[in-house]
Short mmCIF file of C-alpha atoms in Angstrom, two decimals:
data_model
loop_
_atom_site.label_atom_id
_atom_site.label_comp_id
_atom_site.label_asym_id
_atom_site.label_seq_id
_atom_site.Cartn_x
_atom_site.Cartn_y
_atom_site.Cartn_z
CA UNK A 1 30.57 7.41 -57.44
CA UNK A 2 28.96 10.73 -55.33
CA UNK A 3 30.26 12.26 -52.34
CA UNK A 4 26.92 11.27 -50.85
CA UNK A 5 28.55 7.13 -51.22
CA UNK A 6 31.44 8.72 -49.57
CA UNK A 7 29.91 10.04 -46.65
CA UNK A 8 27.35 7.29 -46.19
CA UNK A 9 29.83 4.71 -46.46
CA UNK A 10 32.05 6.95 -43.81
CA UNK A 11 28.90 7.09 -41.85
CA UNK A 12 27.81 3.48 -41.57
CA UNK A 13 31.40 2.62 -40.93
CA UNK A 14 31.46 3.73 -37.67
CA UNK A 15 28.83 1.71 -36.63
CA UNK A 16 32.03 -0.37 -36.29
CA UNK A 17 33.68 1.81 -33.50
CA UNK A 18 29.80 1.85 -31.76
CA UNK A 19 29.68 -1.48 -31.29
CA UNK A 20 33.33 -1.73 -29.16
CA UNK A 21 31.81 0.94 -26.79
CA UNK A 22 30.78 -2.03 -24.33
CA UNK A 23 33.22 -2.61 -22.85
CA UNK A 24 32.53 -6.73 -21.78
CA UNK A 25 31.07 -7.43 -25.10
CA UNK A 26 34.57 -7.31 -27.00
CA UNK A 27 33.43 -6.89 -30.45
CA UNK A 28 36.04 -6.37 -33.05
CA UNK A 29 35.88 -3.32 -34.81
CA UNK A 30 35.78 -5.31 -38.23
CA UNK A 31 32.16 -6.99 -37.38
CA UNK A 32 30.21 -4.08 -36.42
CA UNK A 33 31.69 -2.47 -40.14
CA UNK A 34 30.72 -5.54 -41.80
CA UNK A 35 27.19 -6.21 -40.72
CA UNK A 36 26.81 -2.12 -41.31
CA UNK A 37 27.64 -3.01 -44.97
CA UNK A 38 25.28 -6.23 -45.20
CA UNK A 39 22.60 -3.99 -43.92
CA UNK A 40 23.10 -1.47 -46.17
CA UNK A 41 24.25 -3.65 -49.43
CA UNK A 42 21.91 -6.48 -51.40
CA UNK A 43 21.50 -8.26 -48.16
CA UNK A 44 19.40 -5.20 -46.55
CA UNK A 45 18.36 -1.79 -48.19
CA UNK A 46 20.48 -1.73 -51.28
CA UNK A 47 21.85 1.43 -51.18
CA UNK A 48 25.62 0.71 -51.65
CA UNK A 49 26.72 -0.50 -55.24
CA UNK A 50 29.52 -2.70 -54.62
CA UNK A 51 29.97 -2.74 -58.67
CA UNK A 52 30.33 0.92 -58.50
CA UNK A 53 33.68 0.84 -60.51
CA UNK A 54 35.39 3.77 -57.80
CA UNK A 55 33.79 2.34 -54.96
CA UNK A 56 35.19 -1.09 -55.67
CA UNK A 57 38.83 0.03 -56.38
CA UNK A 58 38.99 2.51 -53.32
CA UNK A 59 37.85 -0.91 -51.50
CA UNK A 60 40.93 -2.69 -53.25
CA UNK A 61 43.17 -0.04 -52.06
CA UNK A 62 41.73 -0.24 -48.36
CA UNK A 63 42.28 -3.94 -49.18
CA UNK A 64 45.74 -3.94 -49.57
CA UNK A 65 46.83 -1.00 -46.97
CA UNK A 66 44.82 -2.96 -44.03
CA UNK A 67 47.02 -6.07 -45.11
CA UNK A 68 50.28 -4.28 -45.43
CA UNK A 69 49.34 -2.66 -41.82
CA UNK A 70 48.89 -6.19 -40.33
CA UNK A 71 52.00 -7.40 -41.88
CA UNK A 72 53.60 -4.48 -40.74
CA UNK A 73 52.85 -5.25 -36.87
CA UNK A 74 53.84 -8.76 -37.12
CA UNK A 75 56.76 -9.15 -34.32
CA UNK A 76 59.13 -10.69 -37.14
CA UNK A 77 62.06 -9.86 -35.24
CA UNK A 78 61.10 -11.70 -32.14
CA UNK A 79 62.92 -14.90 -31.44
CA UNK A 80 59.27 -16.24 -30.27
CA UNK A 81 57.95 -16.12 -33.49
CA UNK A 82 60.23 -18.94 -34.74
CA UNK A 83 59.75 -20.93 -32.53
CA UNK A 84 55.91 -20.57 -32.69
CA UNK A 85 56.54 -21.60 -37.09
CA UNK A 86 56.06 -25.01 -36.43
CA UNK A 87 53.07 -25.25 -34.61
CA UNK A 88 51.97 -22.62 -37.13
CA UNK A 89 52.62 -24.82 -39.98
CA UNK A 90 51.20 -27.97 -38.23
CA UNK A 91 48.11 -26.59 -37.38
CA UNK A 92 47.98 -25.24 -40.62
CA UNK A 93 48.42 -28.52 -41.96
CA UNK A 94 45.90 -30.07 -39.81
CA UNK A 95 43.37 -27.61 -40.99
CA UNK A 96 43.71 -28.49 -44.57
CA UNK A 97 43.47 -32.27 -43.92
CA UNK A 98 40.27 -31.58 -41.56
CA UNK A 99 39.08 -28.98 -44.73
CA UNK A 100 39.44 -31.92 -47.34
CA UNK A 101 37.23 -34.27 -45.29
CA UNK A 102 35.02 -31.79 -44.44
CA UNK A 103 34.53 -30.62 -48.16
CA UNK A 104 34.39 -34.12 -49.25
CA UNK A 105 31.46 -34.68 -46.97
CA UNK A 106 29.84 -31.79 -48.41
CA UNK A 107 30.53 -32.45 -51.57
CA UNK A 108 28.76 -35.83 -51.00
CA UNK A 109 25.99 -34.74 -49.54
CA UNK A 110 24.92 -32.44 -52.03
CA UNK A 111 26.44 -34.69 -54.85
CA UNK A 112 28.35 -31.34 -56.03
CA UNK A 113 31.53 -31.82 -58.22
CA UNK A 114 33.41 -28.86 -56.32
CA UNK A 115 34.94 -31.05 -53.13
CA UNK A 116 38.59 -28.56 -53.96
CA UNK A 117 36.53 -25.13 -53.68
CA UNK A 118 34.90 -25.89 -50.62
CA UNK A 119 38.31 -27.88 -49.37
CA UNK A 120 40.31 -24.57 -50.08
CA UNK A 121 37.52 -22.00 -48.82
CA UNK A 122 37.32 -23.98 -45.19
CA UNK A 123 41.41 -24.04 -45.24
CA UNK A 124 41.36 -20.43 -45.97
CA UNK A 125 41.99 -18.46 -42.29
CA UNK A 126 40.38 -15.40 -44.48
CA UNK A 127 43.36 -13.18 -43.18
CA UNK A 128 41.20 -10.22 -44.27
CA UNK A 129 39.23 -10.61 -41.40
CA UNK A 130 41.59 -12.37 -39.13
CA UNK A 131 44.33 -10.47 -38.96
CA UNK A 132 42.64 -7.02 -37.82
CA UNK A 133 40.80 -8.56 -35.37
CA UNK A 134 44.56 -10.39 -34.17
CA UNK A 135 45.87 -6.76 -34.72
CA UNK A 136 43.63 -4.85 -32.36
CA UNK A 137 44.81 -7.84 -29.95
CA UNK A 138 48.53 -8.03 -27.87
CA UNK A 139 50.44 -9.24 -31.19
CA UNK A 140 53.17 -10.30 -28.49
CA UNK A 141 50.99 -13.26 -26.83
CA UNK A 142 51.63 -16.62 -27.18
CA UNK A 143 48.95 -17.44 -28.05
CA UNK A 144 49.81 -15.01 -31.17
CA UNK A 145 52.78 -16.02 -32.02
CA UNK A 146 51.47 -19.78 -33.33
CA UNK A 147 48.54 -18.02 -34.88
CA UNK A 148 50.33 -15.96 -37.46
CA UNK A 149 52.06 -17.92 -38.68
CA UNK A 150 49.03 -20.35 -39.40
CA UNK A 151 46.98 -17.76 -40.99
CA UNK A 152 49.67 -16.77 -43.11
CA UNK A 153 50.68 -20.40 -44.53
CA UNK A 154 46.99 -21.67 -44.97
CA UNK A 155 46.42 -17.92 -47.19
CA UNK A 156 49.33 -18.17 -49.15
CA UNK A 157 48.90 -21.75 -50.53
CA UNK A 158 45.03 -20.96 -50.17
CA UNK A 159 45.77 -18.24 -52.81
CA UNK A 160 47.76 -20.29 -55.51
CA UNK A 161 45.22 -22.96 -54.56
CA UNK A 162 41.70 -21.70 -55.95
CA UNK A 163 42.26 -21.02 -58.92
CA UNK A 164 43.61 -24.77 -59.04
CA UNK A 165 39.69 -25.88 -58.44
CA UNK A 166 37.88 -23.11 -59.56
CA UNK A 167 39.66 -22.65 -62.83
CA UNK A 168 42.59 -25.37 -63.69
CA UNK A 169 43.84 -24.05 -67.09
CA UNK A 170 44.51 -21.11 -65.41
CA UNK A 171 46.52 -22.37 -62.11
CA UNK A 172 50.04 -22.11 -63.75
CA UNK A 173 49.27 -18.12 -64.30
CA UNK A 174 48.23 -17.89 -60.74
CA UNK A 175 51.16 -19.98 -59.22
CA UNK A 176 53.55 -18.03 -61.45
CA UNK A 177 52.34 -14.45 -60.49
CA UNK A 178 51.99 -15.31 -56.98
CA UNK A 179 55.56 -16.59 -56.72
CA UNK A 180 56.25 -13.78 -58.53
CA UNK A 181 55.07 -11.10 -56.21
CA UNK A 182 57.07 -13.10 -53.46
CA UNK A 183 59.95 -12.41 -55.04
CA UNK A 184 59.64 -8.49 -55.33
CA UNK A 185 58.96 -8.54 -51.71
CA UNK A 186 62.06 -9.69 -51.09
CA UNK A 187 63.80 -7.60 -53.11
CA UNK A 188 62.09 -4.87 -51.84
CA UNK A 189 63.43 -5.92 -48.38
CA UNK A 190 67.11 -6.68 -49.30
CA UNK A 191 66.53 -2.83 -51.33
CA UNK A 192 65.08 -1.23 -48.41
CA UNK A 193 67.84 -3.31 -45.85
CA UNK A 194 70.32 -1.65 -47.71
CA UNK A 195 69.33 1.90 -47.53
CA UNK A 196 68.83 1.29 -43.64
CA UNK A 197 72.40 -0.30 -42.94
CA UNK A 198 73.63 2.76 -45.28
CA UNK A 199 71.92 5.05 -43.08
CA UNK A 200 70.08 7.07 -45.86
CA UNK A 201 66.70 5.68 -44.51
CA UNK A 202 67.58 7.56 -41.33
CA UNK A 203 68.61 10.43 -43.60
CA UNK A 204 65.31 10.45 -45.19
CA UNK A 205 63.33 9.95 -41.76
CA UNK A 206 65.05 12.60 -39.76
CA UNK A 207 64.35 15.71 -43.34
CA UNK A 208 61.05 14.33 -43.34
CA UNK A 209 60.20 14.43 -39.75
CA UNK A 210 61.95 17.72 -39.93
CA UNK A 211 60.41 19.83 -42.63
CA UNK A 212 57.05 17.67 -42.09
CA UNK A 213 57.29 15.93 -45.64
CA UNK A 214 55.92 12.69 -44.94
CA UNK A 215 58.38 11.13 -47.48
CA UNK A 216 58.49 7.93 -45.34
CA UNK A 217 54.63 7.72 -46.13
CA UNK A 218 54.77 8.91 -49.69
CA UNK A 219 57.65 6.42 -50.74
CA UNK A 220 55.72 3.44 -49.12
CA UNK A 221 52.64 3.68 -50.69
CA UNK A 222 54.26 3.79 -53.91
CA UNK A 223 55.88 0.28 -52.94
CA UNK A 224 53.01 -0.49 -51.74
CA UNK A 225 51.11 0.43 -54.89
CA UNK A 226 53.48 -0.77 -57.18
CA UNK A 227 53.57 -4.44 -55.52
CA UNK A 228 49.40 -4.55 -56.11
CA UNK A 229 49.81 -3.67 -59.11
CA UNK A 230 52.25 -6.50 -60.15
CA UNK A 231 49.80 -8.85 -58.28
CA UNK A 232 46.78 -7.70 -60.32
CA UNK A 233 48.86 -7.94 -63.32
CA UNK A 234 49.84 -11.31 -62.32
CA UNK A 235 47.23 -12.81 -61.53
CA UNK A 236 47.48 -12.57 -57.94
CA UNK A 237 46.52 -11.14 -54.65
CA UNK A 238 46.70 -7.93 -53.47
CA UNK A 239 46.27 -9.22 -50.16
CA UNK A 240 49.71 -11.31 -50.61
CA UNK A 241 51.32 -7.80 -52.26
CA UNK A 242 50.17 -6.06 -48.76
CA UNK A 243 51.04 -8.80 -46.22
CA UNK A 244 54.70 -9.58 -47.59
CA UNK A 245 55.55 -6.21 -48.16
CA UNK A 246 54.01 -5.22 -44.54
CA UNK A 247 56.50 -8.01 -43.44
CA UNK A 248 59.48 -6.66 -45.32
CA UNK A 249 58.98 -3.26 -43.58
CA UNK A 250 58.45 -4.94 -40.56
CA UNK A 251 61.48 -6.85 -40.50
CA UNK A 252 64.07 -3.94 -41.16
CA UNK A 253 61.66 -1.87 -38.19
CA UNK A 254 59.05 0.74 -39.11
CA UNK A 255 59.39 3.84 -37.80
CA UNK A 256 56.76 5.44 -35.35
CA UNK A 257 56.10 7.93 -36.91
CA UNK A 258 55.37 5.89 -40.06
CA UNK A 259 53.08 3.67 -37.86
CA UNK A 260 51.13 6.19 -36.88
CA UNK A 261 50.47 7.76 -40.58
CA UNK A 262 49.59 4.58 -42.31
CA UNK A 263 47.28 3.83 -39.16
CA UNK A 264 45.53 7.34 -39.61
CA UNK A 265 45.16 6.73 -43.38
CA UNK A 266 43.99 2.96 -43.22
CA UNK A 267 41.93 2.78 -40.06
CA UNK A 268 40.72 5.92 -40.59
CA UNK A 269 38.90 5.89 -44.11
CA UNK A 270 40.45 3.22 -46.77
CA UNK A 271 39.97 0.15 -43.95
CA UNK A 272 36.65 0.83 -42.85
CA UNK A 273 35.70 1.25 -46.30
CA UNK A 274 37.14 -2.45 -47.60
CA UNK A 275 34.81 -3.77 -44.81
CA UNK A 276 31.46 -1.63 -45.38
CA UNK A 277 32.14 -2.50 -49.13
CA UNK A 278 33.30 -6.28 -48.40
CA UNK A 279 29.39 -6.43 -46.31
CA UNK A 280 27.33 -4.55 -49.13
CA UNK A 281 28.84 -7.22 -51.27
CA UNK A 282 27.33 -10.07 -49.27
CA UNK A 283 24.10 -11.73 -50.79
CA UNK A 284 22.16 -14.01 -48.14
#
């Protein structure tokens, strides 16, 4: 890993932000960084190593901070929400029924033994992608509010569910981890619920903003961090680490000024770089 990857993976990134200039074209920011990766990965001139052992674990971090930042603008606390679940969780449904036929057919076709990994891959909302792209979007729509829910049902089972079909012996692990994860995000809320009702996360918010300490930032990321690396440990996603604990901080409130940190450290480097890495790792 040089400074030279650095700066050309920095560079090619924002031919993300250059494709959003048009204004009626709409592109999300997310495509433009992707198909800069493919172009510059094994798809096109092979200059980015996704294999590079830094490269790929600065990707993982960018991973799991552009998660926690979607989870972390996820209205939770709007009554809408709720009442969008259940159309959530039946289209959700409905998407893994329509998967299963769809994979079966394929599976058919191409007489292939793997009908569950192309079931679960189709189910799969690849919240990666998704939820960026429904980020840079009004997260207050209605439209929104059915939609979240959906991609974060069909992930979460999607996520104890392949390594059911792609390796069996080894779907108890990945059950067990994932659960487990779940369960340190919420205790992480109930821990972090506490210290706001006690009023020593406004304690901490007001020295911070005060003598510019970015403590708020600091003590996140070490959740944050800490939650990844109990997924990795367990078998798990770090994508499920970022999401629920983005939804834990989301419920109790983030702060602004925390919102705005997280969004110049993940949007400005570590996210761009998931998705130029995430594109250079693309074979077609």
């Amino acid at each position: 890993m040089t400074f030279e990857t650095l700066a050309l993976c920095a560079a090619v990134g924002l031919f993300g932000p250059l494709l959003t200039l048009p204004s009626r074209l709409r592109i999300p920011v997310v495509i433009g960084e992707l198909c800069a990766g493919i172009a510059f990965g094994y798809t096109g001139f092979g200059v980015i190593d996704p294999h590079e052992q830094t490269l790929s674990f600065l990707a993982q971090v960018g991973f799991a901070l552009v998660m926690f930042v979607a989870g972390s603008q996820v209205p939770i606390r709007d009554p809408r929400l709720r009442i969008g679940l259940g159309v959530g969780a039946a289209r959700a449904v409905a998407v893994g029924l329509l998967a299963t036929a769809v994979g079966w057919a394929v599976a058919a076709a191409f007489d292939s033994p793997h009908l569950g990994l192309y079931a679960v891959l189709m189910a799969s909302s690849s919240a990666a992608v998704i939820m960026p792209i429904v980020e840079s979007t009004t997260m207050s729509t209605p439209g929104s509010m059915t939609l979240l829910p959906q991609i974060a049902i069909a992930d979460a089972v999607c996520i104890v569910a392949l390594p059911l079909v792609i390796d069996p012996p080894r779907a108890g692990p990945a059950a067990l981890g994932s659960a487990t994860v779940l369960i340190a995000a919420g205790i992480t809320f109930f821990v972090l619920r506490h210290f706001d009702v006690s009023g020593l996360r406004h304690r901490v918010h007001h020295l911070s903003a005060q003598r510019k300490l970015a403590l708020e930032l600091r003590l996140n990321l070490i959740l944050l961090f800490g939650l990844a690396a109990l997924a990795v440990h367990t078998h798990s996603s770090v994508m499920l680490a970022g999401f629920c604990f983005g939804l834990a901080v989301a419920a109790i409130g983030e702060p602004r000024r925390l919102a705005k940190q997280l969004f110049a450290i993940t949007e400005g480097f570590l996210g761009p770089l998931y998705f130029v890495w995430l594109g250079a790792s693309l074979d077609f």
